mmCIF file of N, CA and C and ligand atoms in Angstrom:
data_model
loop_
_atom_site.group_PDB
_atom_site.id
_atom_site.type_symbol
_atom_site.label_atom_id
_atom_site.label_comp_id
_atom_site.label_asym_id
_atom_site.label_seq_id
_atom_site.Cartn_x
_atom_site.Cartn_y
_atom_site.Cartn_z
ATOM 1 N N MET Y 1 -2.305 -19.743 -10.926
ATOM 2 C CA MET Y 1 -1.974 -18.711 -9.911
ATOM 3 C C MET Y 1 -0.468 -18.429 -9.920
ATOM 4 N N GLN Y 2 -0.166 -17.156 -9.931
ATOM 5 C CA GLN Y 2 1.222 -16.712 -9.871
ATOM 6 C C GLN Y 2 1.727 -16.838 -8.419
ATOM 7 N N THR Y 3 2.916 -17.380 -8.255
ATOM 8 C CA THR Y 3 3.487 -17.414 -6.908
ATOM 9 C C THR Y 3 4.075 -16.040 -6.586
ATOM 10 N N ILE Y 4 4.364 -15.840 -5.302
ATOM 11 C CA ILE Y 4 4.965 -14.555 -4.918
ATOM 12 C C ILE Y 4 6.329 -14.400 -5.591
ATOM 13 N N GLU Y 5 7.066 -15.514 -5.661
ATOM 14 C CA GLU Y 5 8.373 -15.486 -6.325
ATOM 15 C C GLU Y 5 8.235 -14.996 -7.770
ATOM 16 N N GLU Y 6 7.246 -15.560 -8.479
ATOM 17 C CA GLU Y 6 7.042 -15.183 -9.883
ATOM 18 C C GLU Y 6 6.623 -13.724 -10.009
ATOM 19 N N LEU Y 7 5.781 -13.296 -9.068
ATOM 20 C CA LEU Y 7 5.328 -11.911 -9.090
ATOM 21 C C LEU Y 7 6.506 -10.958 -8.909
ATOM 22 N N LEU Y 8 7.361 -11.242 -7.908
ATOM 23 C CA LEU Y 8 8.519 -10.376 -7.663
ATOM 24 C C LEU Y 8 9.443 -10.380 -8.872
ATOM 25 N N GLU Y 9 9.669 -11.575 -9.438
ATOM 26 C CA GLU Y 9 10.555 -11.663 -10.598
ATOM 27 C C GLU Y 9 9.988 -10.909 -11.791
ATOM 28 N N SER Y 10 8.662 -10.951 -11.955
ATOM 29 C CA SER Y 10 8.050 -10.236 -13.077
ATOM 30 C C SER Y 10 8.203 -8.730 -12.916
ATOM 31 N N LYS Y 11 8.455 -8.280 -11.694
ATOM 32 C CA LYS Y 11 8.675 -6.847 -11.455
ATOM 33 C C LYS Y 11 10.170 -6.534 -11.335
ATOM 34 N N ASN Y 12 10.999 -7.503 -11.730
ATOM 35 C CA ASN Y 12 12.455 -7.337 -11.662
ATOM 36 C C ASN Y 12 12.971 -7.095 -10.242
ATOM 37 N N ILE Y 13 12.355 -7.768 -9.287
ATOM 38 C CA ILE Y 13 12.836 -7.696 -7.913
ATOM 39 C C ILE Y 13 13.471 -9.034 -7.582
ATOM 40 N N ARG Y 14 14.707 -8.979 -7.107
ATOM 41 C CA ARG Y 14 15.385 -10.209 -6.723
ATOM 42 C C ARG Y 14 14.670 -10.785 -5.504
ATOM 43 N N VAL Y 15 14.395 -12.078 -5.557
ATOM 44 C CA VAL Y 15 13.673 -12.721 -4.465
ATOM 45 C C VAL Y 15 14.630 -13.003 -3.308
ATOM 46 N N THR Y 16 14.309 -12.486 -2.144
ATOM 47 C CA THR Y 16 15.069 -12.810 -0.930
ATOM 48 C C THR Y 16 14.074 -13.284 0.119
ATOM 49 N N ALA Y 17 14.580 -13.974 1.115
ATOM 50 C CA ALA Y 17 13.711 -14.495 2.182
ATOM 51 C C ALA Y 17 12.957 -13.348 2.855
ATOM 52 N N MET Y 18 13.678 -12.240 3.109
ATOM 53 C CA MET Y 18 13.079 -11.093 3.776
ATOM 54 C C MET Y 18 11.952 -10.497 2.943
ATOM 55 N N ARG Y 19 12.192 -10.365 1.660
ATOM 56 C CA ARG Y 19 11.166 -9.778 0.779
ATOM 57 C C ARG Y 19 9.923 -10.654 0.741
ATOM 58 N N LEU Y 20 10.131 -11.963 0.704
ATOM 59 C CA LEU Y 20 8.991 -12.878 0.710
ATOM 60 C C LEU Y 20 8.195 -12.738 2.001
ATOM 61 N N LEU Y 21 8.904 -12.645 3.118
ATOM 62 C CA LEU Y 21 8.226 -12.530 4.418
ATOM 63 C C LEU Y 21 7.419 -11.246 4.510
ATOM 64 N N ILE Y 22 8.008 -10.151 4.064
ATOM 65 C CA ILE Y 22 7.303 -8.872 4.142
ATOM 66 C C ILE Y 22 6.096 -8.877 3.202
ATOM 67 N N TYR Y 23 6.270 -9.464 2.029
ATOM 68 C CA TYR Y 23 5.141 -9.545 1.101
ATOM 69 C C TYR Y 23 3.985 -10.331 1.734
ATOM 70 N N LYS Y 24 4.337 -11.474 2.346
ATOM 71 C CA LYS Y 24 3.295 -12.306 2.964
ATOM 72 C C LYS Y 24 2.628 -11.576 4.130
ATOM 73 N N PHE Y 25 3.419 -10.852 4.885
ATOM 74 C CA PHE Y 25 2.875 -10.076 6.003
ATOM 75 C C PHE Y 25 1.831 -9.076 5.492
ATOM 76 N N LEU Y 26 2.186 -8.356 4.419
ATOM 77 C CA LEU Y 26 1.259 -7.366 3.862
ATOM 78 C C LEU Y 26 0.026 -8.046 3.265
ATOM 79 N N ALA Y 27 0.239 -9.196 2.634
ATOM 80 C CA ALA Y 27 -0.876 -9.897 1.988
ATOM 81 C C ALA Y 27 -1.881 -10.399 3.015
ATOM 82 N N ASN Y 28 -1.401 -10.725 4.203
ATOM 83 C CA ASN Y 28 -2.301 -11.232 5.241
ATOM 84 C C ASN Y 28 -3.061 -10.136 5.965
ATOM 85 N N LYS Y 29 -2.611 -8.892 5.796
ATOM 86 C CA LYS Y 29 -3.266 -7.771 6.461
ATOM 87 C C LYS Y 29 -4.404 -7.276 5.586
ATOM 88 N N GLN Y 30 -5.530 -7.038 6.187
ATOM 89 C CA GLN Y 30 -6.636 -6.474 5.417
ATOM 90 C C GLN Y 30 -6.598 -4.943 5.467
ATOM 91 N N ILE Y 31 -5.675 -4.414 6.242
ATOM 92 C CA ILE Y 31 -5.624 -2.968 6.436
ATOM 93 C C ILE Y 31 -4.242 -2.440 6.064
ATOM 94 N N ALA Y 32 -4.143 -1.142 5.870
ATOM 95 C CA ALA Y 32 -2.856 -0.524 5.578
ATOM 96 C C ALA Y 32 -1.996 -0.510 6.845
ATOM 97 N N VAL Y 33 -0.696 -0.688 6.673
ATOM 98 C CA VAL Y 33 0.202 -0.767 7.827
ATOM 99 C C VAL Y 33 1.240 0.351 7.784
ATOM 100 N N THR Y 34 1.738 0.702 8.947
ATOM 101 C CA THR Y 34 2.812 1.691 9.037
ATOM 102 C C THR Y 34 4.146 0.960 9.063
ATOM 103 N N LEU Y 35 5.220 1.717 8.873
ATOM 104 C CA LEU Y 35 6.547 1.142 8.946
ATOM 105 C C LEU Y 35 6.784 0.532 10.332
ATOM 106 N N SER Y 36 6.260 1.176 11.380
ATOM 107 C CA SER Y 36 6.492 0.596 12.715
ATOM 108 C C SER Y 36 5.701 -0.698 12.926
ATOM 109 N N ASP Y 37 4.545 -0.854 12.262
ATOM 110 C CA ASP Y 37 3.860 -2.159 12.308
ATOM 111 C C ASP Y 37 4.778 -3.243 11.751
ATOM 112 N N ILE Y 38 5.447 -2.909 10.638
ATOM 113 C CA ILE Y 38 6.338 -3.889 10.010
ATOM 114 C C ILE Y 38 7.539 -4.147 10.913
ATOM 115 N N GLU Y 39 8.078 -3.083 11.494
ATOM 116 C CA GLU Y 39 9.224 -3.245 12.410
ATOM 117 C C GLU Y 39 8.848 -4.116 13.606
ATOM 118 N N ASN Y 40 7.648 -3.921 14.140
ATOM 119 C CA ASN Y 40 7.211 -4.723 15.283
ATOM 120 C C ASN Y 40 7.028 -6.190 14.904
ATOM 121 N N ALA Y 41 6.562 -6.420 13.680
ATOM 122 C CA ALA Y 41 6.336 -7.797 13.244
ATOM 123 C C ALA Y 41 7.654 -8.519 12.974
ATOM 124 N N PHE Y 42 8.673 -7.749 12.607
ATOM 125 C CA PHE Y 42 9.986 -8.348 12.309
ATOM 126 C C PHE Y 42 11.034 -7.702 13.210
ATOM 127 N N ASP Y 43 10.873 -7.887 14.499
ATOM 128 C CA ASP Y 43 11.733 -7.139 15.425
ATOM 129 C C ASP Y 43 13.176 -7.632 15.445
ATOM 130 N N LYS Y 44 13.426 -8.792 14.843
ATOM 131 C CA LYS Y 44 14.811 -9.274 14.763
ATOM 132 C C LYS Y 44 15.524 -8.715 13.531
ATOM 133 N N ALA Y 45 14.752 -8.168 12.615
ATOM 134 C CA ALA Y 45 15.336 -7.742 11.340
ATOM 135 C C ALA Y 45 15.939 -6.346 11.459
ATOM 136 N N ASP Y 46 16.900 -6.090 10.596
ATOM 137 C CA ASP Y 46 17.532 -4.783 10.524
ATOM 138 C C ASP Y 46 16.531 -3.768 9.967
ATOM 139 N N ARG Y 47 16.371 -2.651 10.661
ATOM 140 C CA ARG Y 47 15.359 -1.657 10.268
ATOM 141 C C ARG Y 47 15.621 -1.076 8.890
ATOM 142 N N THR Y 48 16.908 -0.879 8.581
ATOM 143 C CA THR Y 48 17.248 -0.329 7.269
ATOM 144 C C THR Y 48 16.804 -1.279 6.157
ATOM 145 N N THR Y 49 16.981 -2.578 6.395
ATOM 146 C CA THR Y 49 16.561 -3.572 5.400
ATOM 147 C C THR Y 49 15.052 -3.512 5.201
ATOM 148 N N LEU Y 50 14.321 -3.394 6.303
ATOM 149 C CA LEU Y 50 12.860 -3.312 6.211
ATOM 150 C C LEU Y 50 12.445 -2.080 5.415
ATOM 151 N N TYR Y 51 13.053 -0.959 5.742
ATOM 152 C CA TYR Y 51 12.726 0.294 5.075
ATOM 153 C C TYR Y 51 13.025 0.194 3.578
ATOM 154 N N ARG Y 52 14.209 -0.361 3.266
ATOM 155 C CA ARG Y 52 14.594 -0.479 1.847
ATOM 156 C C ARG Y 52 13.657 -1.415 1.099
ATOM 157 N N THR Y 53 13.220 -2.473 1.769
ATOM 158 C CA THR Y 53 12.309 -3.419 1.125
ATOM 159 C C THR Y 53 11.003 -2.727 0.752
ATOM 160 N N ILE Y 54 10.470 -1.956 1.686
ATOM 161 C CA ILE Y 54 9.230 -1.230 1.411
ATOM 162 C C ILE Y 54 9.429 -0.222 0.274
ATOM 163 N N LYS Y 55 10.562 0.467 0.296
ATOM 164 C CA LYS Y 55 10.850 1.447 -0.768
ATOM 165 C C LYS Y 55 10.961 0.758 -2.124
ATOM 166 N N THR Y 56 11.605 -0.415 -2.150
ATOM 167 C CA THR Y 56 11.712 -1.172 -3.402
ATOM 168 C C THR Y 56 10.330 -1.594 -3.871
ATOM 169 N N PHE Y 57 9.523 -2.108 -2.960
ATOM 170 C CA PHE Y 57 8.159 -2.517 -3.302
ATOM 171 C C PHE Y 57 7.373 -1.327 -3.846
ATOM 172 N N GLU Y 58 7.606 -0.167 -3.253
ATOM 173 C CA GLU Y 58 6.865 1.015 -3.689
ATOM 174 C C GLU Y 58 7.280 1.431 -5.098
ATOM 175 N N GLU Y 59 8.593 1.443 -5.339
ATOM 176 C CA GLU Y 59 9.086 1.823 -6.667
ATOM 177 C C GLU Y 59 8.575 0.883 -7.744
ATOM 178 N N LYS Y 60 8.403 -0.384 -7.406
ATOM 179 C CA LYS Y 60 8.006 -1.389 -8.398
ATOM 180 C C LYS Y 60 6.495 -1.621 -8.412
ATOM 181 N N ASP Y 61 5.738 -0.749 -7.772
ATOM 182 C CA ASP Y 61 4.268 -0.854 -7.754
ATOM 183 C C ASP Y 61 3.772 -2.162 -7.133
ATOM 184 N N ILE Y 62 4.478 -2.609 -6.112
ATOM 185 C CA ILE Y 62 4.013 -3.768 -5.337
ATOM 186 C C ILE Y 62 3.155 -3.250 -4.182
ATOM 187 N N VAL Y 63 3.575 -2.131 -3.609
ATOM 188 C CA VAL Y 63 2.773 -1.474 -2.578
ATOM 189 C C VAL Y 63 2.550 -0.013 -2.976
ATOM 190 N N HIS Y 64 1.548 0.594 -2.358
ATOM 191 C CA HIS Y 64 1.349 2.025 -2.540
ATOM 192 C C HIS Y 64 1.273 2.694 -1.177
ATOM 193 N N GLN Y 65 1.676 3.945 -1.174
ATOM 194 C CA GLN Y 65 1.637 4.758 0.044
ATOM 195 C C GLN Y 65 0.264 5.359 0.233
ATOM 196 N N ILE Y 66 -0.129 5.484 1.477
ATOM 197 C CA ILE Y 66 -1.399 6.137 1.770
ATOM 198 C C ILE Y 66 -1.153 7.209 2.817
ATOM 199 N N ASP Y 67 -1.590 8.399 2.513
ATOM 200 C CA ASP Y 67 -1.536 9.481 3.492
ATOM 201 C C ASP Y 67 -2.967 9.681 3.974
ATOM 202 N N ASP Y 68 -3.277 9.133 5.142
ATOM 203 C CA ASP Y 68 -4.667 9.166 5.602
ATOM 204 C C ASP Y 68 -4.952 10.345 6.528
ATOM 205 N N GLY Y 69 -3.988 11.271 6.606
ATOM 206 C CA GLY Y 69 -4.215 12.464 7.406
ATOM 207 C C GLY Y 69 -3.817 12.299 8.862
ATOM 208 N N THR Y 70 -3.375 11.106 9.254
ATOM 209 C CA THR Y 70 -2.949 10.894 10.631
ATOM 210 C C THR Y 70 -1.502 11.334 10.836
ATOM 211 N N GLY Y 71 -0.828 11.671 9.734
ATOM 212 C CA GLY Y 71 0.553 12.128 9.836
ATOM 213 C C GLY Y 71 1.557 10.997 9.724
ATOM 214 N N ILE Y 72 1.076 9.768 9.702
ATOM 215 C CA ILE Y 72 1.974 8.622 9.562
ATOM 216 C C ILE Y 72 1.663 7.942 8.232
ATOM 217 N N THR Y 73 2.695 7.792 7.422
ATOM 218 C CA THR Y 73 2.508 7.149 6.124
ATOM 219 C C THR Y 73 2.174 5.681 6.313
ATOM 220 N N LYS Y 74 1.189 5.227 5.581
ATOM 221 C CA LYS Y 74 0.832 3.812 5.626
ATOM 222 C C LYS Y 74 1.050 3.189 4.259
ATOM 223 N N TYR Y 75 1.168 1.864 4.271
ATOM 224 C CA TYR Y 75 1.419 1.125 3.039
ATOM 225 C C TYR Y 75 0.437 -0.021 2.906
ATOM 226 N N ALA Y 76 0.016 -0.275 1.687
ATOM 227 C CA ALA Y 76 -0.844 -1.428 1.433
ATOM 228 C C ALA Y 76 -0.412 -2.059 0.119
ATOM 229 N N LEU Y 77 -0.656 -3.347 0.024
ATOM 230 C CA LEU Y 77 -0.318 -4.089 -1.175
ATOM 231 C C LEU Y 77 -1.178 -3.616 -2.352
ATOM 232 N N CYS Y 78 -0.575 -3.542 -3.518
ATOM 233 C CA CYS Y 78 -1.321 -3.190 -4.723
ATOM 234 C C CYS Y 78 -2.073 -4.418 -5.233
ATOM 235 N N GLU Y 79 -3.092 -4.181 -6.020
ATOM 236 C CA GLU Y 79 -3.784 -5.286 -6.670
ATOM 237 C C GLU Y 79 -2.901 -5.816 -7.786
ATOM 238 N N ASN Y 80 -3.204 -7.034 -8.200
ATOM 239 C CA ASN Y 80 -2.503 -7.611 -9.330
ATOM 240 C C ASN Y 80 -2.639 -6.719 -10.557
ATOM 241 N N GLY Y 81 -1.536 -6.446 -11.224
ATOM 242 C CA GLY Y 81 -1.587 -5.653 -12.443
ATOM 243 C C GLY Y 81 -1.657 -4.161 -12.210
ATOM 244 N N CYS Y 82 -1.530 -3.735 -10.972
ATOM 245 C CA CYS Y 82 -1.587 -2.310 -10.657
ATOM 246 C C CYS Y 82 -0.301 -1.609 -11.086
ATOM 247 N N ASN Y 83 -0.456 -0.467 -11.733
ATOM 248 C CA ASN Y 83 0.716 0.339 -12.070
ATOM 249 C C ASN Y 83 0.694 1.668 -11.336
ATOM 250 N N CYS Y 84 -0.207 1.784 -10.363
ATOM 251 C CA CYS Y 84 -0.364 3.004 -9.589
ATOM 252 C C CYS Y 84 -0.579 4.221 -10.482
ATOM 253 N N GLU Y 85 -1.352 4.020 -11.543
ATOM 254 C CA GLU Y 85 -1.608 5.114 -12.479
ATOM 255 C C GLU Y 85 -2.875 5.862 -12.073
ATOM 256 N N ILE Y 86 -2.806 7.176 -12.206
ATOM 257 C CA ILE Y 86 -3.996 7.980 -11.994
ATOM 258 C C ILE Y 86 -5.039 7.558 -13.030
ATOM 259 N N GLU Y 87 -6.298 7.499 -12.625
ATOM 260 C CA GLU Y 87 -7.447 7.204 -13.488
ATOM 261 C C GLU Y 87 -7.654 5.735 -13.765
ATOM 262 N N THR Y 88 -6.629 4.882 -13.596
ATOM 263 C CA THR Y 88 -6.885 3.465 -13.807
ATOM 264 C C THR Y 88 -6.713 2.658 -12.530
ATOM 265 N N ASP Y 89 -5.719 3.004 -11.720
ATOM 266 C CA ASP Y 89 -5.402 2.170 -10.557
ATOM 267 C C ASP Y 89 -5.712 2.813 -9.209
ATOM 268 N N LEU Y 90 -5.662 4.130 -9.143
ATOM 269 C CA LEU Y 90 -5.814 4.750 -7.821
ATOM 270 C C LEU Y 90 -7.248 4.623 -7.321
ATOM 271 N N HIS Y 91 -7.362 4.233 -6.059
ATOM 272 C CA HIS Y 91 -8.686 3.984 -5.480
ATOM 273 C C HIS Y 91 -8.865 4.800 -4.202
ATOM 274 N N LEU Y 92 -10.084 4.800 -3.722
ATOM 275 C CA LEU Y 92 -10.367 5.493 -2.472
ATOM 276 C C LEU Y 92 -9.773 4.728 -1.303
ATOM 277 N N HIS Y 93 -9.455 5.467 -0.250
ATOM 278 C CA HIS Y 93 -9.088 4.842 1.020
ATOM 279 C C HIS Y 93 -10.081 5.303 2.073
ATOM 280 N N PHE Y 94 -10.323 4.430 3.022
ATOM 281 C CA PHE Y 94 -11.264 4.752 4.076
ATOM 282 C C PHE Y 94 -10.554 4.699 5.411
ATOM 283 N N HIS Y 95 -10.649 5.795 6.152
ATOM 284 C CA HIS Y 95 -10.052 5.829 7.486
ATOM 285 C C HIS Y 95 -11.169 5.835 8.513
ATOM 286 N N CYS Y 96 -11.125 4.852 9.406
ATOM 287 C CA CYS Y 96 -12.168 4.752 10.425
ATOM 288 C C CYS Y 96 -11.777 5.592 11.643
ATOM 289 N N ASN Y 97 -12.652 6.497 12.002
ATOM 290 C CA ASN Y 97 -12.381 7.371 13.155
ATOM 291 C C ASN Y 97 -12.521 6.625 14.475
ATOM 292 N N ASN Y 98 -13.126 5.453 14.430
ATOM 293 C CA ASN Y 98 -13.333 4.684 15.650
ATOM 294 C C ASN Y 98 -12.158 3.738 15.932
ATOM 295 N N CYS Y 99 -11.843 2.837 14.993
ATOM 296 C CA CYS Y 99 -10.754 1.878 15.231
ATOM 297 C C CYS Y 99 -9.421 2.382 14.676
ATOM 298 N N ASN Y 100 -9.454 3.515 13.967
ATOM 299 C CA ASN Y 100 -8.228 4.149 13.480
ATOM 300 C C ASN Y 100 -7.545 3.368 12.359
ATOM 301 N N GLU Y 101 -8.260 2.405 11.779
ATOM 302 C CA GLU Y 101 -7.665 1.626 10.700
ATOM 303 C C GLU Y 101 -7.959 2.268 9.352
ATOM 304 N N THR Y 102 -7.053 2.033 8.418
ATOM 305 C CA THR Y 102 -7.232 2.554 7.068
ATOM 306 C C THR Y 102 -7.259 1.386 6.105
ATOM 307 N N ILE Y 103 -8.270 1.338 5.252
ATOM 308 C CA ILE Y 103 -8.378 0.225 4.308
ATOM 309 C C ILE Y 103 -8.471 0.736 2.872
ATOM 310 N N CYS Y 104 -8.073 -0.124 1.947
ATOM 311 C CA CYS Y 104 -8.171 0.168 0.521
ATOM 312 C C CYS Y 104 -9.578 -0.153 0.049
ATOM 313 N N LEU Y 105 -10.194 0.759 -0.660
ATOM 314 C CA LEU Y 105 -11.470 0.449 -1.321
ATOM 315 C C LEU Y 105 -11.156 0.283 -2.806
ATOM 316 N N THR Y 106 -10.557 -0.875 -3.119
ATOM 317 C CA THR Y 106 -9.996 -1.056 -4.464
ATOM 318 C C THR Y 106 -11.058 -1.072 -5.560
ATOM 319 N N ASP Y 107 -12.301 -1.406 -5.209
ATOM 320 C CA ASP Y 107 -13.361 -1.406 -6.219
ATOM 321 C C ASP Y 107 -13.875 0.006 -6.503
ATOM 322 N N HIS Y 108 -13.453 0.944 -5.690
ATOM 323 C CA HIS Y 108 -13.902 2.321 -5.857
ATOM 324 C C HIS Y 108 -12.744 3.179 -6.336
ATOM 325 N N LYS Y 109 -12.621 3.286 -7.641
ATOM 326 C CA LYS Y 109 -11.524 4.055 -8.222
ATOM 327 C C LYS Y 109 -11.779 5.550 -8.019
ATOM 328 N N ILE Y 110 -10.691 6.285 -7.947
ATOM 329 C CA ILE Y 110 -10.819 7.730 -7.834
ATOM 330 C C ILE Y 110 -11.300 8.272 -9.179
ATOM 331 N N PRO Y 111 -12.397 9.031 -9.179
ATOM 332 C CA PRO Y 111 -12.892 9.562 -10.457
ATOM 333 C C PRO Y 111 -11.892 10.531 -11.078
ATOM 334 N N GLN Y 112 -12.000 10.657 -12.360
ATOM 335 C CA GLN Y 112 -11.101 11.547 -13.087
ATOM 336 C C GLN Y 112 -11.209 12.970 -12.535
ATOM 337 N N ILE Y 113 -10.077 13.531 -12.165
ATOM 338 C CA ILE Y 113 -10.089 14.871 -11.588
ATOM 339 C C ILE Y 113 -9.386 15.822 -12.544
ATOM 340 N N LYS Y 114 -10.144 16.828 -12.964
ATOM 341 C CA LYS Y 114 -9.594 17.777 -13.936
ATOM 342 C C LYS Y 114 -8.769 18.845 -13.229
ATOM 343 N N VAL Y 115 -7.580 19.094 -13.759
ATOM 344 C CA VAL Y 115 -6.769 20.190 -13.238
ATOM 345 C C VAL Y 115 -6.608 21.213 -14.360
ATOM 346 N N PRO Y 116 -6.343 22.470 -14.001
ATOM 347 C CA PRO Y 116 -6.259 23.509 -15.044
ATOM 348 C C PRO Y 116 -5.147 23.237 -16.049
ATOM 349 N N GLU Y 117 -5.301 23.792 -17.202
ATOM 350 C CA GLU Y 117 -4.317 23.745 -18.278
ATOM 351 C C GLU Y 117 -2.928 24.096 -17.724
ATOM 352 N N GLY Y 118 -1.935 23.295 -18.070
ATOM 353 C CA GLY Y 118 -0.576 23.591 -17.632
ATOM 354 C C GLY Y 118 -0.192 22.880 -16.349
ATOM 355 N N PHE Y 119 -1.175 22.330 -15.631
ATOM 356 C CA PHE Y 119 -0.878 21.569 -14.415
ATOM 357 C C PHE Y 119 -0.797 20.088 -14.774
ATOM 358 N N VAL Y 120 0.123 19.386 -14.130
ATOM 359 C CA VAL Y 120 0.290 17.960 -14.399
ATOM 360 C C VAL Y 120 0.074 17.173 -13.110
ATOM 361 N N SER Y 121 -0.924 16.309 -13.088
ATOM 362 C CA SER Y 121 -1.174 15.478 -11.898
ATOM 363 C C SER Y 121 -0.178 14.335 -11.842
ATOM 364 N N GLU Y 122 0.380 14.098 -10.701
ATOM 365 C CA GLU Y 122 1.275 12.950 -10.545
ATOM 366 C C GLU Y 122 0.744 11.954 -9.530
ATOM 367 N N ASN Y 123 -0.068 12.418 -8.628
ATOM 368 C CA ASN Y 123 -0.604 11.538 -7.609
ATOM 369 C C ASN Y 123 -1.890 12.151 -7.076
ATOM 370 N N VAL Y 124 -2.832 11.306 -6.751
ATOM 371 C CA VAL Y 124 -4.065 11.778 -6.138
ATOM 372 C C VAL Y 124 -4.317 10.918 -4.916
ATOM 373 N N ASN Y 125 -4.664 11.551 -3.837
ATOM 374 C CA ASN Y 125 -4.880 10.836 -2.592
ATOM 375 C C ASN Y 125 -6.255 11.232 -2.079
ATOM 376 N N LEU Y 126 -7.153 10.278 -2.047
ATOM 377 C CA LEU Y 126 -8.507 10.590 -1.623
ATOM 378 C C LEU Y 126 -8.895 9.672 -0.471
ATOM 379 N N VAL Y 127 -9.086 10.270 0.684
ATOM 380 C CA VAL Y 127 -9.395 9.491 1.882
ATOM 381 C C VAL Y 127 -10.777 9.879 2.391
ATOM 382 N N VAL Y 128 -11.616 8.890 2.542
ATOM 383 C CA VAL Y 128 -12.928 9.101 3.133
ATOM 384 C C VAL Y 128 -12.808 8.754 4.611
ATOM 385 N N LYS Y 129 -13.318 9.625 5.468
ATOM 386 C CA LYS Y 129 -13.240 9.343 6.891
ATOM 387 C C LYS Y 129 -14.617 9.074 7.456
ATOM 388 N N GLY Y 130 -14.680 8.169 8.390
ATOM 389 C CA GLY Y 130 -15.975 7.858 8.982
ATOM 390 C C GLY Y 130 -15.875 6.648 9.865
ATOM 391 N N ILE Y 131 -16.911 5.819 9.816
ATOM 392 C CA ILE Y 131 -16.968 4.614 10.643
ATOM 393 C C ILE Y 131 -16.979 3.418 9.698
ATOM 394 N N CYS Y 132 -16.065 2.477 9.898
ATOM 395 C CA CYS Y 132 -15.956 1.335 8.990
ATOM 396 C C CYS Y 132 -17.078 0.325 9.249
ATOM 397 N N ASP Y 133 -17.186 -0.660 8.344
ATOM 398 C CA ASP Y 133 -18.289 -1.619 8.450
ATOM 399 C C ASP Y 133 -18.211 -2.452 9.727
ATOM 400 N N LYS Y 134 -16.974 -2.757 10.175
ATOM 401 C CA LYS Y 134 -16.835 -3.534 11.403
ATOM 402 C C LYS Y 134 -17.357 -2.742 12.615
ATOM 403 N N CYS Y 135 -16.994 -1.457 12.654
ATOM 404 C CA CYS Y 135 -17.389 -0.619 13.789
ATOM 405 C C CYS Y 135 -18.865 -0.226 13.730
ATOM 406 N N SER Y 136 -19.406 -0.110 12.514
ATOM 407 C CA SER Y 136 -20.810 0.293 12.417
ATOM 408 C C SER Y 136 -21.740 -0.890 12.657
ATOM 409 N N GLY Y 137 -21.174 -2.095 12.629
ATOM 410 C CA GLY Y 137 -21.961 -3.291 12.921
ATOM 411 C C GLY Y 137 -22.760 -3.818 11.739
ATOM 412 N N HIS Y 138 -22.462 -3.371 10.523
ATOM 413 C CA HIS Y 138 -23.194 -3.854 9.353
ATOM 414 C C HIS Y 138 -22.378 -4.869 8.557
HETATM 415 ZN ZN1 ZN H 1 -0.408 0.289 -7.101
HETATM 416 ZN ZN1 ZN H 2 -13.522 0.835 12.450
HETATM 417 ZN ZN1 ZN H 3 -5.003 1.322 -1.369
#
């Protein structure tokens, strides 16, 4: 098993106490989090540092952004080996209309989406909305 330190180093991210804490926070969450969730969890920390940490994680494919249509950007940890590439890594997200949580459906990759000649896809965001398994009782 790769440690978090080794994972960060393999992505050329300098290991700091703050980065380790934020990584662990995200790893313990089963749902996507907003920047204010992170700020609330680390209320003693400098907000700029938190923001920069998330941005660094995003650039290095440690986390990915999710736009679930609520107007607030959410973040979730990437799977091991994820490069956030269209067709190989991008997966569906599910937004629950009842509990308002957004989760990664990492086993459900976004199917190949054809765009017209001359168009270049850079990102695909596919959010399914409905009732999650916890709320539906199954
Ligand atoms: Zn990713
Ligand atoms: Zn729910
Ligand atoms: Zn995801």
